[in-house]
Short mmCIF file of C-alpha atoms and ligand atoms in Angstrom, two decimals:
data_model
loop_
_atom_site.label_atom_id
_atom_site.label_comp_id
_atom_site.label_asym_id
_atom_site.label_seq_id
_atom_site.Cartn_x
_atom_site.Cartn_y
_atom_site.Cartn_z
CA MET A 1 24.34 -12.44 28.30
CA THR A 2 24.81 -16.17 27.69
CA TYR A 3 27.82 -18.09 28.99
CA LEU A 4 29.13 -18.39 25.42
CA THR A 5 28.83 -14.64 24.83
CA ARG A 6 30.60 -13.88 28.11
CA PHE A 7 33.42 -16.24 27.25
CA LEU A 8 33.71 -14.88 23.72
CA THR A 9 33.62 -11.30 24.94
CA GLY A 10 36.76 -12.03 26.88
CA THR A 11 38.34 -13.49 23.75
CA ALA A 12 37.32 -10.47 21.69
CA ILE A 13 38.87 -8.11 24.24
CA SER A 14 42.19 -9.95 24.09
CA LEU A 15 42.08 -9.90 20.28
CA ALA A 16 41.27 -6.19 20.23
CA LEU A 17 44.25 -5.48 22.49
CA ALA A 18 46.44 -7.22 19.94
CA LEU A 19 45.25 -4.89 17.15
CA PRO A 20 47.68 -2.30 15.84
CA ALA A 21 46.88 1.35 16.53
CA ALA A 22 46.07 1.82 12.80
CA ALA A 23 42.47 1.69 11.48
CA ALA A 24 40.62 -1.47 12.44
CA GLU A 25 39.35 -3.16 9.26
CA TYR A 26 36.41 -5.50 9.79
CA ARG A 27 35.49 -8.36 7.49
CA ILE A 28 31.92 -8.16 6.23
CA ALA A 29 30.44 -11.27 4.61
CA VAL A 30 27.89 -10.60 1.87
CA GLY A 31 25.71 -13.42 0.54
CA ASP A 32 24.85 -11.84 -2.83
CA GLY A 33 26.89 -10.54 -5.75
CA ALA A 34 27.57 -6.96 -6.87
CA GLY A 35 24.83 -4.52 -7.77
CA GLY A 36 22.17 -5.55 -5.25
CA THR A 37 20.80 -4.19 -2.00
CA GLN A 38 23.21 -6.14 0.21
CA GLU A 39 26.24 -4.56 -1.43
CA ALA A 40 24.59 -1.11 -1.32
CA LEU A 41 23.98 -1.48 2.42
CA GLY A 42 27.56 -2.66 2.96
CA LYS A 43 29.10 0.23 1.03
CA ALA A 44 26.96 2.79 2.84
CA PHE A 45 27.88 1.23 6.19
CA ILE A 46 31.62 1.37 5.50
CA ALA A 47 31.44 5.00 4.33
CA ALA A 48 29.46 6.01 7.42
CA LEU A 49 31.72 4.04 9.77
CA GLU A 50 34.82 5.75 8.42
CA LYS A 51 33.14 9.13 8.82
CA GLU A 52 31.83 8.45 12.33
CA SER A 53 35.18 7.15 13.57
CA GLY A 54 37.33 9.76 11.85
CA GLY A 55 38.93 7.00 9.75
CA GLU A 56 39.80 4.76 12.70
CA MET A 57 37.29 2.05 11.79
CA THR A 58 36.54 0.63 8.37
CA GLY A 59 35.34 -2.57 6.70
CA LYS A 60 35.86 -4.75 3.66
CA LEU A 61 33.06 -6.50 1.80
CA PHE A 62 33.45 -10.11 0.67
CA LEU A 63 30.69 -10.65 -1.90
CA ASN A 64 29.12 -13.83 -3.29
CA GLY A 65 29.35 -15.85 -0.11
CA GLN A 66 33.18 -15.88 -0.17
CA LEU A 67 33.23 -16.07 3.65
CA GLY A 68 30.67 -18.87 3.80
CA ASP A 69 27.06 -19.58 3.13
CA GLU A 70 24.57 -17.15 4.71
CA GLN A 71 23.42 -19.48 7.50
CA ASP A 72 27.02 -20.47 8.24
CA THR A 73 28.01 -16.81 8.67
CA VAL A 74 25.59 -16.52 11.60
CA THR A 75 27.41 -19.30 13.42
CA ALA A 76 30.79 -17.85 12.47
CA ALA A 77 29.83 -14.41 13.82
CA ALA A 78 28.38 -15.95 17.00
CA THR A 79 31.61 -17.82 17.69
CA GLY A 80 33.71 -14.74 16.93
CA THR A 81 35.46 -16.02 13.78
CA LEU A 82 33.63 -13.48 11.59
CA ASP A 83 33.02 -9.78 12.29
CA PHE A 84 29.94 -8.79 10.26
CA SER A 85 27.54 -10.38 7.79
CA ILE A 86 24.77 -9.12 5.52
CA LEU A 87 22.18 -11.80 4.82
CA ALA A 88 18.49 -12.41 4.24
CA ILE A 89 16.37 -12.51 7.39
CA ASN A 90 15.07 -15.95 6.41
CA ASN A 91 18.59 -17.26 7.00
CA ILE A 92 18.60 -15.92 10.57
CA THR A 93 15.21 -17.42 11.48
CA PRO A 94 16.62 -20.95 12.07
CA PHE A 95 18.82 -19.47 14.85
CA SER A 96 16.27 -17.06 16.29
CA PRO A 97 12.75 -18.29 15.52
CA SER A 98 11.07 -15.12 16.80
CA VAL A 99 12.22 -13.15 13.75
CA GLY A 100 10.06 -15.60 11.78
CA ALA A 101 7.21 -13.11 12.22
CA LEU A 102 8.93 -11.14 9.45
CA THR A 103 9.10 -14.18 7.18
CA LEU A 104 5.48 -15.24 7.53
CA PRO A 105 3.78 -14.94 4.15
CA TYR A 106 1.76 -11.80 3.42
CA VAL A 107 2.55 -10.02 6.69
CA ILE A 108 4.81 -7.28 5.31
CA LEU A 109 2.92 -5.86 2.35
CA SER A 110 5.04 -2.87 1.29
CA GLN A 111 8.40 -1.18 1.73
CA ASP A 112 6.73 1.23 4.14
CA ASP A 113 5.58 -1.75 6.24
CA ALA A 114 9.11 -3.16 6.25
CA GLU A 115 10.64 0.13 7.35
CA LYS A 116 8.00 0.74 10.00
CA ILE A 117 8.44 -2.68 11.61
CA THR A 118 12.23 -2.91 11.50
CA GLN A 119 12.83 0.64 12.70
CA GLY A 120 10.17 0.61 15.42
CA LYS A 121 9.59 -1.13 18.75
CA ILE A 122 9.16 -4.57 17.19
CA GLY A 123 12.45 -4.28 15.30
CA GLN A 124 14.18 -3.46 18.60
CA GLN A 125 12.59 -6.50 20.27
CA MET A 126 13.88 -8.65 17.43
CA ILE A 127 17.37 -7.21 17.82
CA ASP A 128 17.30 -8.09 21.54
CA ARG A 129 16.07 -11.63 20.93
CA THR A 130 18.59 -12.29 18.18
CA ILE A 131 21.43 -11.30 20.52
CA GLU A 132 20.13 -13.78 23.13
CA ASP A 133 19.29 -16.62 20.74
CA ALA A 134 21.97 -16.36 18.09
CA GLY A 135 24.87 -14.33 19.58
CA VAL A 136 24.66 -11.71 16.83
CA ARG A 137 23.40 -8.11 16.91
CA ILE A 138 21.38 -6.62 14.07
CA ILE A 139 22.71 -3.09 13.51
CA GLY A 140 21.21 -2.24 10.12
CA TRP A 141 18.57 -3.34 7.66
CA ALA A 142 18.60 -3.63 3.87
CA TYR A 143 15.27 -3.59 2.09
CA SER A 144 15.28 -5.72 -1.03
CA GLY A 145 11.69 -5.83 -2.25
CA PHE A 146 9.25 -8.70 -2.70
CA ARG A 147 10.51 -12.19 -3.39
CA VAL A 148 9.26 -12.92 -6.88
CA LEU A 149 9.19 -16.44 -8.26
CA SER A 150 11.46 -17.27 -11.17
CA ASN A 151 11.60 -20.45 -13.26
CA SER A 152 13.07 -21.73 -16.48
CA LYS A 153 10.06 -23.63 -17.81
CA LYS A 154 6.81 -21.68 -18.21
CA PRO A 155 4.82 -18.60 -17.24
CA VAL A 156 3.11 -19.15 -13.87
CA SER A 157 0.12 -17.09 -12.82
CA SER A 158 -1.89 -19.49 -10.67
CA VAL A 159 -1.33 -22.14 -8.03
CA GLU A 160 -2.31 -24.71 -10.66
CA ASP A 161 0.49 -23.51 -12.99
CA LEU A 162 2.98 -24.10 -10.20
CA GLN A 163 2.25 -27.83 -10.00
CA GLY A 164 5.09 -30.01 -11.33
CA LEU A 165 7.79 -27.34 -10.96
CA VAL A 166 10.79 -28.08 -8.74
CA ILE A 167 11.41 -24.94 -6.68
CA ARG A 168 14.44 -24.24 -4.48
CA VAL A 169 13.74 -22.55 -1.16
CA PRO A 170 16.10 -21.56 1.67
CA LYS A 171 16.36 -24.01 4.57
CA ASN A 172 13.53 -22.19 6.27
CA GLU A 173 10.50 -24.04 7.62
CA ILE A 174 8.09 -21.18 7.00
CA MET A 175 8.98 -20.98 3.33
CA ILE A 176 8.89 -24.75 2.92
CA GLU A 177 5.39 -24.84 4.45
CA THR A 178 4.26 -21.96 2.24
CA TYR A 179 5.05 -23.90 -0.93
CA LYS A 180 3.41 -26.97 0.57
CA SER A 181 0.27 -24.89 1.10
CA TRP A 182 0.42 -24.21 -2.66
CA GLY A 183 0.54 -27.96 -3.36
CA ILE A 184 4.20 -28.57 -4.10
CA ASN A 185 7.11 -29.99 -2.15
CA PRO A 186 9.95 -27.46 -2.54
CA THR A 187 13.66 -28.31 -2.41
CA PRO A 188 15.46 -26.69 0.57
CA MET A 189 18.97 -25.71 -0.43
CA ALA A 190 21.76 -23.41 0.77
CA TRP A 191 21.98 -20.06 -0.98
CA GLY A 192 25.52 -20.67 -2.24
CA GLU A 193 24.42 -23.75 -4.18
CA THR A 194 21.43 -22.14 -5.86
CA PHE A 195 22.96 -20.70 -9.04
CA ALA A 196 24.61 -24.01 -9.95
CA ALA A 197 21.42 -25.95 -9.20
CA LEU A 198 19.43 -23.66 -11.52
CA GLN A 199 22.11 -23.86 -14.20
CA GLN A 200 22.33 -27.64 -14.05
CA LYS A 201 18.53 -27.86 -13.93
CA VAL A 202 18.55 -29.75 -10.64
CA VAL A 203 15.73 -27.31 -9.81
CA ASP A 204 13.48 -25.35 -12.17
CA GLY A 205 13.09 -22.19 -10.14
CA GLN A 206 13.50 -20.20 -6.92
CA ASP A 207 12.21 -17.00 -5.36
CA ASN A 208 14.09 -13.82 -4.52
CA PRO A 209 13.67 -10.08 -5.11
CA TYR A 210 14.37 -8.48 -8.50
CA MET A 211 17.48 -6.87 -7.01
CA THR A 212 18.83 -10.28 -6.00
CA ILE A 213 17.96 -11.98 -9.29
CA TYR A 214 19.96 -9.20 -10.96
CA SER A 215 22.94 -9.25 -8.60
CA MET A 216 23.16 -13.05 -8.86
CA LYS A 217 22.81 -13.03 -12.67
CA PHE A 218 19.90 -15.47 -12.46
CA ASP A 219 18.60 -14.04 -15.75
CA GLU A 220 21.28 -16.21 -17.39
CA VAL A 221 19.56 -19.37 -16.16
CA GLN A 222 15.92 -18.34 -15.63
CA LYS A 223 13.31 -17.04 -18.07
CA TYR A 224 9.94 -16.48 -16.34
CA ILE A 225 9.08 -14.36 -13.34
CA THR A 226 5.83 -14.36 -11.37
CA ASN A 227 5.33 -11.08 -9.61
CA LEU A 228 4.49 -12.65 -6.21
CA ARG A 229 4.37 -10.51 -3.08
CA TYR A 230 4.37 -13.23 -0.41
CA ILE A 231 7.51 -12.12 1.43
CA PHE A 232 9.11 -8.70 1.42
CA SER A 233 12.79 -9.47 1.77
CA ILE A 234 14.54 -7.78 4.66
CA GLU A 235 18.28 -8.31 4.88
CA PRO A 236 19.95 -7.40 8.18
CA LEU A 237 23.53 -6.36 8.76
CA ILE A 238 24.70 -8.30 11.80
CA VAL A 239 27.79 -7.93 13.96
CA SER A 240 29.30 -10.58 16.17
CA GLU A 241 28.01 -9.79 19.67
CA ALA A 242 31.33 -10.96 21.09
CA LEU A 243 33.16 -8.42 18.95
CA PHE A 244 30.66 -5.66 19.75
CA GLU A 245 30.84 -6.15 23.49
CA GLY A 246 34.64 -6.04 23.37
CA LEU A 247 34.62 -2.52 21.86
CA SER A 248 34.69 0.77 23.74
CA GLU A 249 31.40 2.60 24.17
CA GLU A 250 32.54 5.18 21.63
CA GLU A 251 33.35 2.53 19.03
CA GLN A 252 30.00 0.85 19.67
CA GLN A 253 28.29 4.19 19.04
CA HIS A 254 30.17 4.59 15.73
CA ILE A 255 28.94 1.16 14.63
CA LEU A 256 25.34 1.82 15.65
CA ALA A 257 25.28 5.25 13.98
CA ALA A 258 26.82 3.85 10.79
CA GLY A 259 24.23 1.05 10.80
CA GLU A 260 21.42 3.59 11.03
CA ALA A 261 22.83 5.70 8.21
CA ALA A 262 23.24 2.58 6.05
CA THR A 263 19.62 1.56 6.73
CA GLN A 264 18.37 4.91 5.42
CA ALA A 265 20.65 4.64 2.38
CA SER A 266 19.33 1.15 1.67
CA ALA A 267 15.71 2.32 1.74
CA GLU A 268 16.57 5.07 -0.76
CA PHE A 269 18.50 2.63 -2.94
CA LEU A 270 15.52 0.30 -3.32
CA ARG A 271 13.15 3.20 -4.05
CA SER A 272 15.37 4.58 -6.78
CA GLU A 273 16.70 1.34 -8.32
CA GLU A 274 14.08 -1.43 -8.24
CA THR A 275 12.09 -0.37 -11.29
CA LYS A 276 15.26 0.17 -13.32
CA ILE A 277 16.54 -3.26 -12.37
CA ARG A 278 13.21 -4.90 -13.26
CA ASP A 279 13.28 -3.18 -16.66
CA GLU A 280 16.85 -4.32 -17.16
CA LEU A 281 15.86 -7.95 -16.48
CA VAL A 282 13.08 -7.63 -19.07
CA SER A 283 15.49 -6.16 -21.61
CA ARG A 284 17.71 -9.20 -21.00
CA GLY A 285 14.81 -11.45 -22.04
CA MET A 286 12.95 -12.27 -18.83
CA GLU A 287 9.15 -12.40 -19.00
CA ILE A 288 7.11 -11.09 -16.07
CA THR A 289 3.61 -12.41 -15.28
CA ASP A 290 1.25 -11.05 -12.63
CA PRO A 291 -0.49 -13.60 -10.41
CA ALA A 292 -4.11 -14.28 -11.41
CA ASP A 293 -6.97 -12.76 -9.44
CA ASP A 294 -4.74 -10.27 -7.65
CA GLU A 295 -2.88 -13.13 -5.92
CA LYS A 296 -5.93 -14.03 -3.79
CA GLU A 297 -5.53 -17.80 -4.10
CA PHE A 298 -1.83 -17.77 -3.17
CA MET A 299 -2.59 -15.45 -0.29
CA GLU A 300 -5.53 -17.36 1.16
CA LEU A 301 -3.83 -20.74 1.04
CA ALA A 302 -0.66 -19.41 2.65
CA THR A 303 -2.20 -17.34 5.42
CA THR A 304 -4.80 -19.94 6.38
CA ASN A 305 -2.45 -22.92 6.38
CA VAL A 306 0.93 -21.49 7.31
CA TRP A 307 0.35 -18.81 9.95
CA PRO A 308 -1.18 -21.11 12.61
CA LYS A 309 1.66 -23.62 12.25
CA PHE A 310 4.20 -21.04 13.43
CA TYR A 311 2.43 -19.18 16.24
CA GLU A 312 4.34 -21.11 18.85
CA GLN A 313 7.74 -20.60 17.21
CA ILE A 314 7.39 -16.86 16.81
CA GLY A 315 6.31 -16.35 20.42
CA GLY A 316 2.57 -16.94 20.19
CA LYS A 317 -0.29 -15.63 18.08
CA GLU A 318 0.14 -12.43 20.11
CA ALA A 319 3.52 -11.82 18.46
CA LEU A 320 1.89 -11.83 15.02
CA ASN A 321 -0.94 -9.65 16.26
CA GLN A 322 1.58 -7.16 17.58
CA VAL A 323 3.08 -6.88 14.08
CA LEU A 324 -0.32 -6.64 12.37
CA THR A 325 -1.52 -3.99 14.81
CA ALA A 326 1.67 -1.95 14.33
CA LEU A 327 0.88 -2.02 10.61
CA ASP A 328 -2.70 -0.82 11.22
CA ARG A 329 -4.14 -4.16 10.15
CA PRO A 330 -6.79 -6.10 12.04
CA ALA A 331 -5.55 -8.61 14.59
CA ILE A 332 -6.53 -12.24 13.96
C1 MLT B 1 18.06 -17.01 0.11
O1 MLT B 1 17.21 -17.21 -0.78
O2 MLT B 1 18.65 -17.90 0.71
C2 MLT B 1 18.38 -15.60 0.42
O3 MLT B 1 17.24 -14.83 0.40
C3 MLT B 1 19.38 -15.10 -0.54
C4 MLT B 1 19.83 -13.70 -0.32
O4 MLT B 1 20.43 -13.41 0.70
O5 MLT B 1 19.67 -12.84 -1.18
#
C-alpha cells in the first residue's frame, strides 16, 4: 500500500462513518454514451450490487464523460474524489504501463482471447499492479470488440490509403506509435473532445469499436469504416482503492461479486449485440471496407515496429511472452 493510499484510506473511513444508514449510492463515471458496452456493464454492476447487498449498496451512472474525461477519472478515483469509473484500458495505461500488454497491436485476437486473459492469472496480475501504480482497483471488465477505423473522407483498405488522413488517437504512446508504423502522424486527443473534433473536421477519423461508434453517434459525422482488428477494446470498471479499503470485508465482497457478474453480462452483451449494431450503422449510411490482404501489411508493420519499443514499459519481453503463451501462441 502506498503512502497516498494509506492516507486516503483513512479519509475514506471517516467519510464512510459520516454516511447515513440508508443505501450507499456510489457515483460511476462512464466515458461513452447510452447503448454501448460501458453502459451495459454499469447497469449489470448496479443490479448485481443491489442484489448482493440486499439493497444496501447501489450506484448511479453518469454517461458521456459528465464526471470528467476518461484519463482524469483515474486520477479522481485515486485521490478519492470519485467512486467508480468505466473506461477504455488504453486510458489506464498512462498510469499503469504494465497493462499496456493488452493495448499492444495484434496481441488480443478475439473475444475469447480477451476473456481468457482478463479473467485469468494475467488479469489478476494487472489488477494488482494497477492498485500499486494508479491507486485504483479493476473489479470488472467490459468487452467492446475490435477498434475499427472510421473516417469522413474515403474508403481505406491499405496502409497506402491511410496516407494523408488526420486520425485522432487517445493520449496513448502505443497507439501513437502504431499509426506511425503505418506512416502517419496521428493526433492525440482526449476522448471527450473527439466528437466535436470530428464534427468540426479538425480530424478526419478515429478508431473505436462498433459499439462505441454507435453509442457516441459517430455515424452522424463519419462515413467510412475499415474493419481493422489491431486492438480488441477492453474497458475495465475501476473503484477507488481508497474507497474500497475503507469498506467492511462484507461490502468488499459484494463489490467483487457484482463486478464478476457484470463481467459475464458484458461478454454476453457483446456476443448478442455487436452484429446488430454493425448492421444498424450500415443502415444509417456507413460503408464498411475490409483491409486488403487479410490485414497482413497493417499487422506486420505494427508488430515488427511497435512491440519492441514497449517491452521495457510493460515489464520486459517476458511479460508479452506470458500473454502470448497464455493464448497458445508462440513466444517471440
Ligand atoms: C478512447 O478512444 O479514448 C476510448 O477508447 C474511448 C472509450 O472509452 O470508448
